Short mmCIF file of C-alpha atoms and ligand atoms in Angstrom, two decimals:
data_model
loop_
_atom_site.label_atom_id
_atom_site.label_comp_id
_atom_site.label_asym_id
_atom_site.label_seq_id
_atom_site.Cartn_x
_atom_site.Cartn_y
_atom_site.Cartn_z
CA MET A 946 251.41 134.46 61.29
CA THR A 947 252.19 131.06 59.66
CA ALA A 948 255.77 131.46 61.08
CA ALA A 949 254.36 132.03 64.71
CA VAL A 950 252.04 129.13 64.26
CA GLY A 951 255.14 127.06 63.22
CA ARG A 952 257.04 128.00 66.29
CA LEU A 953 254.24 127.48 68.76
CA SER A 954 253.46 123.90 66.94
CA ALA A 955 257.18 123.19 67.40
CA VAL A 956 257.00 123.79 71.01
CA ILE A 957 253.76 121.81 71.37
CA ALA A 958 255.06 118.80 69.31
CA THR A 959 258.40 118.88 71.31
CA ALA A 960 256.57 118.71 74.63
CA LEU A 961 254.30 115.84 73.31
CA PHE A 962 257.46 113.79 72.18
CA ILE A 963 258.85 114.44 75.72
CA PHE A 964 255.70 113.24 77.32
CA ALA A 965 255.54 110.29 74.99
CA LEU A 966 258.96 109.13 75.91
CA ASN A 967 257.99 109.47 79.51
CA TRP A 968 254.70 107.71 79.45
CA MET A 969 256.15 104.87 77.45
CA ASN A 970 258.19 103.87 80.70
CA ASP A 971 255.36 102.33 82.24
CA PRO A 972 252.94 99.90 80.93
CA LYS A 973 249.95 101.64 82.65
CA THR A 974 250.79 104.89 80.55
CA ALA A 975 252.34 103.28 77.52
CA ARG A 976 249.24 103.64 75.17
CA ARG A 977 249.01 107.31 76.02
CA GLY A 978 252.59 107.69 75.27
CA VAL A 979 252.01 106.31 71.76
CA ILE A 980 249.09 108.54 71.01
CA ALA A 981 251.02 111.55 72.21
CA GLY A 982 253.88 110.61 69.95
CA VAL A 983 251.45 110.21 66.96
CA VAL A 984 249.73 113.52 67.77
CA GLY A 985 253.18 115.35 68.14
CA MET A 986 254.35 114.05 64.65
CA ALA A 987 250.97 114.98 62.98
CA ILE A 988 251.26 118.48 64.36
CA ALA A 989 255.11 118.71 63.31
CA VAL A 990 254.16 117.77 59.80
CA GLY A 991 250.99 119.93 59.53
CA ALA A 992 252.95 123.02 61.02
CA THR A 993 255.88 122.58 58.48
CA TRP A 994 253.41 121.90 55.58
CA ILE A 995 251.55 125.30 56.06
CA GLN A 996 254.83 127.30 55.82
CA PRO A 997 255.16 129.67 52.72
CA GLU A 998 258.34 128.15 51.48
CA ILE A 999 256.48 124.90 50.87
CA VAL A 1000 255.04 125.32 47.26
CA HIS A 1001 255.00 121.75 45.82
CA HIS A 1002 252.20 120.27 47.62
CA GLY A 1003 251.53 117.73 45.10
CA TRP A 1004 254.84 116.06 45.73
CA ILE A 1005 254.17 116.09 49.41
CA LEU A 1006 250.82 114.40 48.97
CA LEU A 1007 252.56 111.77 46.90
CA ALA A 1008 255.27 111.26 49.55
CA ILE A 1009 252.61 110.82 52.17
CA ALA A 1010 250.82 108.21 49.98
CA ALA A 1011 254.22 106.35 49.41
CA GLY A 1012 254.63 106.62 53.22
CA PHE A 1013 251.28 105.00 53.91
CA VAL A 1014 252.00 102.26 51.11
CA VAL A 1015 254.99 101.04 52.86
CA GLY A 1016 254.17 101.99 56.48
CA ILE A 1017 250.73 100.10 56.57
CA PRO A 1018 252.05 96.57 55.78
CA LEU A 1019 255.03 97.19 57.96
CA SER A 1020 252.74 97.89 60.99
CA LEU A 1021 251.04 94.50 60.41
CA VAL A 1022 254.18 92.37 60.91
CA PRO A 1023 253.91 89.84 63.85
CA LEU A 1024 255.46 90.80 67.25
CA THR A 1025 258.39 88.55 66.69
CA ALA A 1026 259.42 90.51 63.68
CA VAL A 1027 259.19 93.92 65.52
CA PRO A 1028 263.08 94.40 65.86
CA GLN A 1029 263.70 93.99 62.08
CA ARG A 1030 260.61 96.26 61.39
CA THR A 1031 262.21 98.84 63.76
CA ALA A 1032 265.56 98.48 61.74
CA LEU A 1033 263.57 99.24 58.50
CA SER A 1034 262.08 102.36 59.95
CA HIS A 1035 265.62 103.56 60.85
CA ALA A 1036 266.95 102.64 57.40
CA PHE A 1037 264.19 104.90 55.94
CA GLY A 1038 264.94 107.73 58.37
CA GLY A 1039 268.64 107.59 57.48
CA LEU A 1040 268.03 107.49 53.88
CA ALA A 1041 265.73 110.37 53.96
CA ALA A 1042 268.27 112.52 55.94
CA GLY A 1043 271.05 111.53 53.46
CA LEU A 1044 268.93 112.45 50.46
CA VAL A 1045 267.89 115.70 52.09
CA GLY A 1046 271.39 116.71 52.51
CA VAL A 1047 272.46 115.99 49.03
CA ALA A 1048 269.42 117.83 47.57
CA GLU A 1049 270.04 120.84 49.92
CA TYR A 1050 273.64 121.21 48.77
CA HIS A 1051 272.47 121.29 45.16
CA LEU A 1052 269.78 123.79 45.95
CA TRP A 1053 272.37 125.99 47.82
CA LEU A 1054 274.38 125.93 44.55
CA GLY A 1055 271.76 127.71 42.89
CA GLU A 1056 271.28 130.35 45.51
CA GLY A 1057 274.97 131.60 45.54
CA ALA A 1058 278.02 131.46 47.92
CA GLY A 1059 276.23 133.23 50.77
CA ARG A 1060 274.50 129.80 51.72
CA PHE A 1061 277.75 128.08 52.42
CA THR A 1062 278.88 128.80 55.90
CA THR A 1063 281.43 126.22 57.32
CA PHE A 1064 278.82 125.33 60.10
CA ARG A 1065 276.10 124.52 57.81
CA MET A 1066 278.39 122.66 55.41
CA GLY A 1067 279.86 120.66 58.25
CA ALA A 1068 276.30 119.87 59.54
CA LEU A 1069 275.45 118.76 56.07
CA VAL A 1070 278.45 116.42 55.94
CA ILE A 1071 277.53 114.84 59.33
CA GLU A 1072 273.90 114.58 58.25
CA VAL A 1073 274.99 112.60 54.87
CA ILE A 1074 277.49 110.44 56.58
CA LEU A 1075 275.32 109.29 59.54
CA GLY A 1076 272.18 109.04 57.28
CA PHE A 1077 273.66 106.79 54.63
CA LEU A 1078 275.48 104.65 57.13
CA THR A 1079 272.31 104.26 59.05
CA PHE A 1080 270.49 103.27 55.93
CA THR A 1081 272.83 100.26 54.85
CA GLY A 1082 273.68 99.39 58.42
CA SER A 1083 269.99 99.13 59.36
CA LEU A 1084 269.13 97.07 56.22
CA MET A 1085 271.88 94.72 56.90
CA ALA A 1086 270.81 94.58 60.60
CA ALA A 1087 267.12 93.75 59.45
CA GLY A 1088 268.26 91.25 57.02
CA LYS A 1089 270.33 89.50 59.70
CA LEU A 1090 267.23 89.32 62.05
CA GLN A 1091 264.91 88.26 59.16
CA GLU A 1092 267.52 85.47 58.42
CA VAL A 1093 267.78 86.52 54.69
CA ARG A 1094 269.48 83.85 52.91
CA TRP A 1095 272.30 85.65 51.38
CA ILE A 1096 273.29 87.79 54.59
CA PRO A 1097 275.26 85.54 56.98
CA GLN A 1098 274.05 85.48 60.56
CA ARG A 1099 277.23 84.44 62.13
CA PRO A 1100 279.88 87.20 62.55
CA VAL A 1101 282.15 87.41 59.44
CA THR A 1102 285.64 88.40 60.58
CA TYR A 1103 289.09 88.70 59.01
CA PRO A 1104 292.41 89.96 59.87
CA GLY A 1105 292.70 93.78 59.95
CA GLN A 1106 289.05 94.26 59.81
CA ASN A 1107 288.85 97.04 62.15
CA VAL A 1108 291.56 98.85 60.42
CA VAL A 1109 289.67 98.56 57.14
CA ASN A 1110 286.42 99.80 58.80
CA LEU A 1111 287.99 102.67 60.37
CA GLY A 1112 289.99 103.41 57.26
CA VAL A 1113 286.69 103.70 55.30
CA LEU A 1114 285.08 106.02 57.95
CA GLY A 1115 288.43 107.95 58.08
CA ALA A 1116 288.49 108.42 54.25
CA ALA A 1117 284.77 109.73 54.42
CA ALA A 1118 285.62 112.18 57.25
CA VAL A 1119 288.71 113.41 55.48
CA LEU A 1120 287.00 114.05 52.26
CA GLY A 1121 284.17 115.59 54.23
CA VAL A 1122 286.52 118.15 55.82
CA VAL A 1123 287.93 118.97 52.20
CA PHE A 1124 284.51 119.38 50.94
CA VAL A 1125 283.45 121.69 53.87
CA LEU A 1126 286.46 123.90 53.04
CA HIS A 1127 285.89 124.06 49.19
CA PRO A 1128 282.07 123.70 48.82
CA LEU A 1129 282.05 125.61 45.48
CA ALA A 1130 284.94 123.64 43.94
CA THR A 1131 283.89 122.20 40.58
CA TRP A 1132 284.52 118.72 42.11
CA GLY A 1133 282.30 119.51 44.98
CA GLY A 1134 279.22 117.40 43.69
CA SER A 1135 281.76 114.39 43.10
CA ALA A 1136 283.22 114.81 46.50
CA LEU A 1137 279.55 114.59 48.03
CA LEU A 1138 278.93 111.58 46.02
CA GLY A 1139 282.17 109.90 47.32
CA ILE A 1140 281.19 110.85 50.90
CA CYS A 1141 277.76 109.06 50.31
CA GLY A 1142 279.51 105.99 48.80
CA LEU A 1143 281.88 105.68 51.54
CA ALA A 1144 279.29 106.10 54.12
CA LEU A 1145 277.10 103.36 52.47
CA LEU A 1146 279.87 101.11 52.46
CA PHE A 1147 280.82 101.72 56.09
CA GLY A 1148 277.27 100.68 57.00
CA VAL A 1149 277.68 97.53 55.46
CA LEU A 1150 281.10 96.77 57.00
CA LEU A 1151 280.16 97.88 60.49
CA ILE A 1152 277.47 95.11 60.59
CA ILE A 1153 279.14 92.17 58.91
CA PRO A 1154 281.51 91.33 61.92
CA ILE A 1155 278.41 91.33 64.47
CA GLY A 1156 276.43 88.24 65.13
CA GLY A 1157 272.66 88.14 64.07
CA ALA A 1158 271.68 87.84 67.83
CA ASP A 1159 273.33 91.08 68.83
CA MET A 1160 271.27 92.97 66.10
CA PRO A 1161 268.69 94.45 68.87
CA THR A 1162 271.50 96.29 70.55
CA VAL A 1163 273.10 97.33 67.06
CA ILE A 1164 269.44 98.51 66.05
CA SER A 1165 269.39 100.59 69.06
CA ILE A 1166 272.70 102.22 68.45
CA LEU A 1167 271.72 102.78 64.78
CA ASN A 1168 268.68 104.49 66.16
CA SER A 1169 270.83 106.96 67.91
CA TYR A 1170 272.82 107.58 64.78
CA ALA A 1171 269.61 108.14 62.87
CA GLY A 1172 268.50 110.56 65.75
CA LEU A 1173 271.83 112.43 65.37
CA SER A 1174 271.51 112.63 61.71
CA ALA A 1175 268.21 114.30 62.14
CA VAL A 1176 269.85 116.83 64.59
CA ALA A 1177 272.41 117.72 61.91
CA MET A 1178 269.56 117.92 59.34
CA GLY A 1179 267.70 120.24 61.64
CA PHE A 1180 270.72 122.65 61.46
CA VAL A 1181 271.16 122.49 57.75
CA LEU A 1182 267.36 123.26 57.32
CA ASN A 1183 267.34 125.69 60.15
CA SER A 1184 264.54 123.71 61.80
CA MET A 1185 264.60 123.72 65.65
CA LEU A 1186 261.86 121.09 65.72
CA LEU A 1187 264.07 118.57 63.79
CA VAL A 1188 266.95 119.36 66.23
CA THR A 1189 264.85 118.62 69.15
CA ALA A 1190 263.07 115.60 67.78
CA GLY A 1191 266.39 114.21 66.65
CA ALA A 1192 268.07 114.88 70.00
CA LEU A 1193 265.42 113.06 71.73
CA ASP A 1194 265.51 110.17 69.27
CA GLY A 1195 269.22 110.08 69.35
CA SER A 1196 269.64 110.14 73.18
CA SER A 1197 266.86 107.66 73.70
CA GLY A 1198 268.47 105.19 71.38
CA LEU A 1199 271.69 105.65 73.18
CA ILE A 1200 270.17 105.24 76.57
CA LEU A 1201 268.42 102.03 75.60
CA SER A 1202 271.66 100.77 74.15
CA ILE A 1203 273.53 101.43 77.40
CA ILE A 1204 270.66 99.56 79.25
CA MET A 1205 270.92 96.63 77.13
CA CYS A 1206 274.85 96.60 77.20
CA ARG A 1207 274.75 96.67 80.98
CA ALA A 1208 272.06 94.14 81.48
CA MET A 1209 274.15 91.76 79.24
CA ASN A 1210 277.33 92.98 81.24
CA ARG A 1211 278.99 93.82 77.76
CA SER A 1212 280.61 97.12 76.69
CA PHE A 1213 279.72 98.86 73.52
CA THR A 1214 282.88 97.84 71.88
CA ASN A 1215 282.29 94.27 72.82
CA VAL A 1216 279.02 94.41 71.06
CA LEU A 1217 280.61 96.30 67.87
CA PHE A 1218 283.66 94.58 67.74
CA GLY A 1219 283.51 91.51 69.89
CA ALA A 1220 282.06 89.07 67.25
CA PHE A 1221 279.77 87.63 70.04
CA GLY A 1222 278.29 84.28 68.70
CA THR A 1223 281.46 82.75 67.60
CA VAL A 1224 282.34 81.55 71.11
CA GLN A 1225 283.57 77.97 71.70
CA LYS A 1226 281.02 75.61 72.88
CA THR A 1227 282.09 73.90 75.96
CA LYS A 1228 281.66 70.08 76.09
CA ALA A 1229 278.03 69.21 76.22
CA ILE A 1230 276.93 68.96 79.95
CA GLY A 1231 274.55 66.19 79.09
CA GLU A 1232 277.70 64.08 78.89
CA GLN A 1233 278.74 64.69 82.16
CA LYS A 1234 275.64 65.15 84.21
CA GLU A 1235 272.18 63.84 84.01
CA TRP A 1236 269.38 65.60 82.78
CA LYS A 1237 265.99 64.69 84.83
CA GLN A 1238 262.91 64.55 82.83
CA GLU A 1239 259.35 65.19 84.46
CA SER A 1240 255.98 64.06 82.92
CA ILE A 1241 252.98 66.49 82.56
CA GLU A 1242 251.21 64.85 85.49
CA GLY A 1243 254.28 65.10 87.69
CA ALA A 1244 254.85 68.79 86.80
CA ALA A 1245 251.26 69.57 87.34
CA GLN A 1246 251.29 68.10 90.90
CA LEU A 1247 254.33 69.99 91.76
CA LEU A 1248 252.61 73.25 90.67
CA GLU A 1249 249.43 72.19 92.57
CA GLN A 1250 251.30 71.73 95.89
CA ALA A 1251 253.25 75.09 95.53
CA ARG A 1252 252.40 78.32 97.22
CA LEU A 1253 254.55 80.63 95.27
CA VAL A 1254 255.37 80.00 91.60
CA VAL A 1255 257.64 82.28 89.65
CA VAL A 1256 257.36 82.10 85.78
CA ILE A 1257 260.43 83.07 84.22
CA PRO A 1258 259.83 83.63 80.32
CA GLY A 1259 262.55 83.84 77.82
CA TYR A 1260 263.18 83.77 74.18
CA GLY A 1261 261.68 80.32 73.67
CA MET A 1262 258.13 81.55 74.81
CA ALA A 1263 258.35 84.26 71.99
CA VAL A 1264 259.43 81.64 69.46
CA ALA A 1265 256.64 79.24 70.47
CA GLN A 1266 254.22 82.10 70.82
CA ALA A 1267 253.16 80.66 74.15
CA GLN A 1268 251.93 83.55 75.92
CA HIS A 1269 248.25 82.89 75.48
CA LYS A 1270 248.72 79.52 76.83
CA VAL A 1271 250.77 81.01 79.62
CA ARG A 1272 247.79 83.11 80.51
CA GLU A 1273 245.50 80.11 80.79
CA LEU A 1274 247.84 78.43 83.03
CA TYR A 1275 248.03 81.53 85.17
CA ASP A 1276 244.30 81.45 85.31
CA GLN A 1277 244.26 77.87 86.53
CA LEU A 1278 246.89 78.34 89.16
CA THR A 1279 245.46 81.63 90.49
CA LYS A 1280 242.07 79.98 90.68
CA ARG A 1281 243.61 77.55 92.90
CA GLY A 1282 244.84 80.12 95.21
CA LEU A 1283 248.29 80.06 94.09
CA GLU A 1284 250.68 83.26 94.08
CA VAL A 1285 251.91 83.45 90.54
CA ARG A 1286 254.63 86.15 89.67
CA PHE A 1287 256.37 86.73 86.43
CA ALA A 1288 259.93 87.39 86.68
CA ILE A 1289 261.28 89.90 83.91
CA HIS A 1290 264.86 89.85 82.91
CA PRO A 1291 265.76 93.28 81.14
CA VAL A 1292 267.37 91.36 78.15
CA ALA A 1293 265.10 88.21 78.03
CA GLY A 1294 264.20 87.63 74.49
CA ARG A 1295 265.63 89.63 71.71
CA MET A 1296 264.41 93.08 72.19
CA PRO A 1297 263.96 95.41 75.15
CA GLY A 1298 260.66 94.93 76.71
CA HIS A 1299 259.93 91.74 74.55
CA MET A 1300 258.57 89.70 77.51
CA ASN A 1301 256.50 92.57 78.66
CA VAL A 1302 254.77 93.13 75.31
CA LEU A 1303 254.06 89.28 74.88
CA LEU A 1304 252.61 89.18 78.41
CA ALA A 1305 250.58 92.25 78.01
CA GLU A 1306 249.20 90.79 74.64
CA ALA A 1307 247.91 87.92 76.47
CA ASN A 1308 246.29 90.28 78.98
CA ILE A 1309 248.46 89.17 82.00
CA PRO A 1310 247.85 91.92 84.65
CA TYR A 1311 251.10 94.00 84.83
CA THR A 1312 250.85 93.71 88.66
CA ALA A 1313 252.06 90.19 88.39
CA LEU A 1314 255.12 91.21 86.65
CA ALA A 1315 258.24 91.78 88.63
CA GLU A 1316 261.67 93.07 87.78
CA MET A 1317 264.79 91.16 88.34
CA ASP A 1318 266.06 93.25 91.32
CA GLU A 1319 262.51 92.83 92.97
CA ILE A 1320 262.05 89.20 92.58
CA ASN A 1321 265.59 87.83 93.21
CA PRO A 1322 265.34 88.24 97.14
CA GLU A 1323 262.12 86.18 97.00
CA MET A 1324 263.51 83.31 94.95
CA PRO A 1325 264.62 81.08 98.02
CA GLN A 1326 260.85 81.34 99.03
CA CYS A 1327 259.85 80.30 95.75
CA ASP A 1328 258.35 76.66 95.51
CA VAL A 1329 258.49 76.24 91.82
CA ALA A 1330 260.34 78.37 89.27
CA LEU A 1331 258.69 77.76 85.93
CA VAL A 1332 261.37 78.49 83.27
CA ILE A 1333 259.67 78.83 79.84
CA GLY A 1334 262.20 78.98 77.08
CA ALA A 1335 264.78 80.89 78.99
CA ASN A 1336 268.26 80.08 79.20
CA ASP A 1337 271.05 82.56 79.46
CA VAL A 1338 269.02 84.79 81.74
CA VAL A 1339 268.79 82.07 84.32
CA ASN A 1340 272.22 80.58 83.83
CA PRO A 1341 274.28 80.54 87.29
CA ALA A 1342 277.68 80.58 85.26
CA ALA A 1343 277.06 84.41 85.09
CA ARG A 1344 277.62 84.44 88.90
CA THR A 1345 280.36 81.78 89.27
CA VAL A 1346 282.31 81.00 85.96
CA LYS A 1347 284.98 83.56 85.42
CA GLY A 1348 285.84 83.58 81.72
CA SER A 1349 282.30 82.71 80.74
CA PRO A 1350 281.07 85.09 78.04
CA ILE A 1351 278.07 86.03 80.32
CA TYR A 1352 280.11 86.18 83.49
CA GLY A 1353 279.03 89.28 85.56
CA MET A 1354 275.68 89.47 83.79
CA PRO A 1355 272.84 90.00 86.36
CA ILE A 1356 270.51 86.97 86.23
CA ILE A 1357 267.33 85.83 87.77
CA ASP A 1358 268.11 83.32 90.37
CA ALA A 1359 266.03 80.54 89.42
CA ASP A 1360 268.61 78.04 90.88
CA LYS A 1361 267.74 79.26 94.38
CA ALA A 1362 264.06 78.18 94.11
CA LYS A 1363 263.08 74.91 96.06
CA THR A 1364 262.18 73.40 92.60
CA VAL A 1365 262.68 74.32 89.04
CA LEU A 1366 260.69 73.04 86.08
CA ALA A 1367 262.37 74.11 82.82
CA ILE A 1368 260.56 73.97 79.45
CA LYS A 1369 262.80 73.72 76.36
CA ARG A 1370 263.06 71.69 73.17
CA SER A 1371 266.45 70.11 73.23
CA LYS A 1372 269.75 70.12 75.21
CA ASN A 1373 271.00 72.95 72.95
CA PRO A 1374 272.44 76.15 74.43
CA GLY A 1375 270.66 79.53 74.00
CA PHE A 1376 271.97 82.87 72.57
CA ALA A 1377 275.40 82.89 74.24
CA GLY A 1378 276.19 79.36 73.10
CA ILE A 1379 277.14 78.03 76.52
CA ASP A 1380 276.02 75.25 78.71
CA ASN A 1381 273.79 75.93 81.66
CA ASP A 1382 273.93 73.91 84.78
CA LEU A 1383 270.71 75.05 85.94
CA TYR A 1384 269.19 72.31 83.93
CA VAL A 1385 271.20 69.50 85.56
CA GLN A 1386 271.03 70.66 89.22
CA ASP A 1387 269.45 68.23 91.81
CA ASN A 1388 266.13 70.20 92.18
CA THR A 1389 265.50 70.84 88.44
CA TRP A 1390 263.21 68.70 86.15
CA MET A 1391 262.91 69.21 82.49
CA LEU A 1392 259.89 69.27 80.43
CA PHE A 1393 261.22 68.88 76.93
CA GLY A 1394 259.00 70.14 73.99
CA ASP A 1395 257.70 73.28 72.42
CA ALA A 1396 256.77 75.68 74.90
CA LYS A 1397 253.08 76.28 73.58
CA ALA A 1398 252.43 72.53 73.44
CA VAL A 1399 253.80 71.78 77.01
CA ILE A 1400 251.94 74.61 78.71
CA GLY A 1401 248.92 73.55 76.68
CA ASP A 1402 249.36 70.08 78.02
CA LEU A 1403 249.59 71.49 81.61
CA VAL A 1404 246.60 73.63 81.17
CA LYS A 1405 244.66 70.47 79.87
CA GLN A 1406 245.87 68.64 82.88
CA PHE A 1407 244.62 71.30 85.30
CA ALA A 1408 241.29 71.64 83.58
CA GLY A 1409 240.34 68.05 82.95
CA GLY A 1410 242.95 65.93 84.32
CA GLY A 1411 241.60 65.44 87.82
CA LEU A 1412 243.54 68.28 89.55
CA HIS A 1413 240.99 70.52 90.99
P1 LIG B 17 268.33 82.31 75.24
O1 LIG B 17 269.42 82.35 76.12
O2 LIG B 17 268.31 82.55 73.76
O3 LIG B 17 267.55 80.76 75.40
C1 LIG B 17 266.35 80.67 74.71
C2 LIG B 17 265.95 79.18 75.03
O4 LIG B 17 264.56 78.94 74.49
C3 LIG B 17 266.91 78.20 74.24
O5 LIG B 17 267.79 77.50 75.05
C4 LIG B 17 265.94 77.35 73.35
O6 LIG B 17 266.36 75.89 73.83
C5 LIG B 17 264.58 77.56 73.95
N1 LIG B 17 263.60 77.65 72.90
C6 LIG B 17 263.69 78.24 71.60
N2 LIG B 17 262.60 77.95 70.93
C7 LIG B 17 261.66 77.28 71.78
C8 LIG B 17 260.35 76.71 71.88
N3 LIG B 17 259.52 76.76 70.53
N4 LIG B 17 259.85 76.13 73.00
C9 LIG B 17 260.53 75.98 73.95
N5 LIG B 17 261.74 76.45 74.15
C10 LIG B 17 262.23 77.04 73.17
O7 LIG B 17 267.10 83.35 75.74
P2 LIG B 17 266.94 84.16 76.97
O8 LIG B 17 267.18 83.39 78.17
O9 LIG B 17 265.51 84.91 76.95
O10 LIG B 17 268.20 85.26 77.13
C11 LIG B 17 268.24 86.15 76.00
C12 LIG B 17 269.52 86.30 75.30
O11 LIG B 17 269.60 87.34 74.24
C13 LIG B 17 270.49 86.94 76.36
O12 LIG B 17 271.91 86.26 76.26
C14 LIG B 17 270.57 88.30 75.94
O13 LIG B 17 271.93 88.90 76.20
C15 LIG B 17 270.45 88.21 74.43
N6 LIG B 17 269.98 89.39 73.91
C16 LIG B 17 268.91 90.16 74.38
C17 LIG B 17 268.49 91.23 73.79
C18 LIG B 17 267.22 91.85 74.19
O14 LIG B 17 267.12 93.19 74.09
N7 LIG B 17 266.32 91.17 75.06
C19 LIG B 17 269.21 91.94 72.84
C20 LIG B 17 270.46 91.31 72.36
C21 LIG B 17 270.76 90.00 72.90
P3 LIG B 17 265.95 74.77 72.54
O15 LIG B 17 266.52 75.23 71.51
O16 LIG B 17 266.49 73.67 73.42
O17 LIG B 17 264.45 74.78 72.66
#
C-alpha cells in the first residue's frame, strides 16, 4: 500500500515540478509556480518518509530541523545577494548527493556482493564526482560573488592551467573506472575517498580562472551538474522521483546557461576558460570626446516634453536599490500622460531576471515591461531613453566594433532614441571593462550620481519644483 502511495506521489510531485517550471516563465503565474514547486517537494519528502525502509525517524527530524536552521536565514538575504544564495543551495545539494553516494557504498558492503552491479557502481561514481565538485565549485562561486576577502575576484590564470584541471578530472575518472570494476577490493574505500578528494579539488580549480562577474552563468552551469548528480543518485537509490526531479533541475540549469551565454554572445568554453574580466581597457574615451552633463531641472524638462520615454535599467539600478524611486518617477510621468516603457535586456544586472524581479518588487506593472526584441524597433520613435545604471547592454560597440569582447551581443538600441539621459556615478566602464560611445554621442546627456539619489531628485523636481 505505502509503495503504491509512494509511486502515485512521485507522479503527482513530478507533474507539480513541471508545472512549476512552466508557470515560472511568466511574471503573471510565477507565484503559482513557486507554490507548486514547494507543494511538490513537500509531497516528495512525505511520500519517501512513509516508506517502510525508513526506520530512523529521529535522524530525519534532526535533519529537517538543521535544514530549517540554515534555510530560514538564507531566505532572508537581500535581493542583490540572491545569486550567491542560490550558489549555496547548490553547494548543499551537491554535498548531500556526494555524501549519500559514499554512505550507500558502505551500506552495500554490509549487504554482500549482489548489490554491486556495474551500472549502479557507475551511477554512484558519477554521483560522487558531480556532487563533490558542485559542492566546492558552488562555495567558490558564492565566495567570489560575496567578495569574500581571501577569494580573488579576478580570474587567476597560469600557463598549462587547463591541462592541470583536465588532469585532475581525468585522474578522478580513471580511478572511478578502476573502482567500478573492483568495488569489493580491500582498497575500495580508499579509492572512493581519493575520487571524493579529486572532485573537491577540481571544483575549486574550475572556478579559480573565472572572473567574479561571470559567476551567475557558472552558478547556472553548476545547477545543471547538481541536477545530473541527483539523477545519478536516483539510479543509485532506485528512486524514479529523484531521477525525474534531477533531470528537470539539470536541464533547466543547462537551458538557463545557454540563454545567458547567447544573450552575451559568448560560448560555454569562453565563460569557463576565457578568463573574462582581464580584458585590456582601451584609452578612456573621456580623453577623446566630451561628456556632456545635464542638470536635474534640464533633465526633468526633457522628460516633461517627451511622449514616449523608454527606461533602460541595468546593474547600477540594483546596486543603488533605486527601483522604488523609479516607480515614483514612473507614477509622476504617467500622471502627466507620457507613455513610459521599461526595456529589459536578458542579461542586464548580474542574474537572469534581475531587472524583472526588482521592478516587480516596486510594483511596476509588468505590462509596462518590454523585451529587447519588442522594444528595439520602437527606439527611433522614443523621445527620451533613460538609462539607469546600464552600460554593456546599451553599448553600440556590440554592433560595430569587431574585436570588442561584446561584439555580436544583442543590445538595446538606446543610441537610436532622439535623446539619451544616462545615470551613472563616474566615467568607469561596466562589467566587460570597455568604453561606451553612447555616453559621448551628440544627443546624450549624463546625470552623474548614485541612481537612487538622481531619480529621487527628479521625482522631487516633478513633485514640487514647478513641473506640473
Ligand atoms: P554593467 O555593464 O555592469 O554596467 C553597470 C553600470 O552601472 C556601470 O557602468 C556603473 O557605472 C553603474 N553603476 C554602478 N553602481 C551604480 C549606482 N549606485 N548608481 C548609478 N550607477 C551605478 O551592467 P549592465 O549594463 O546591466 O550589463 C550587465 C553585464 O553583466 C553584461 O555585460 C552581462 O553580460 C553581464 N552578466 C550578466 C549576467 C546576468 O545574468 N544578468 C550574468 C553574467 C554576466 P559607475 O561605476 O560609473 O556608476
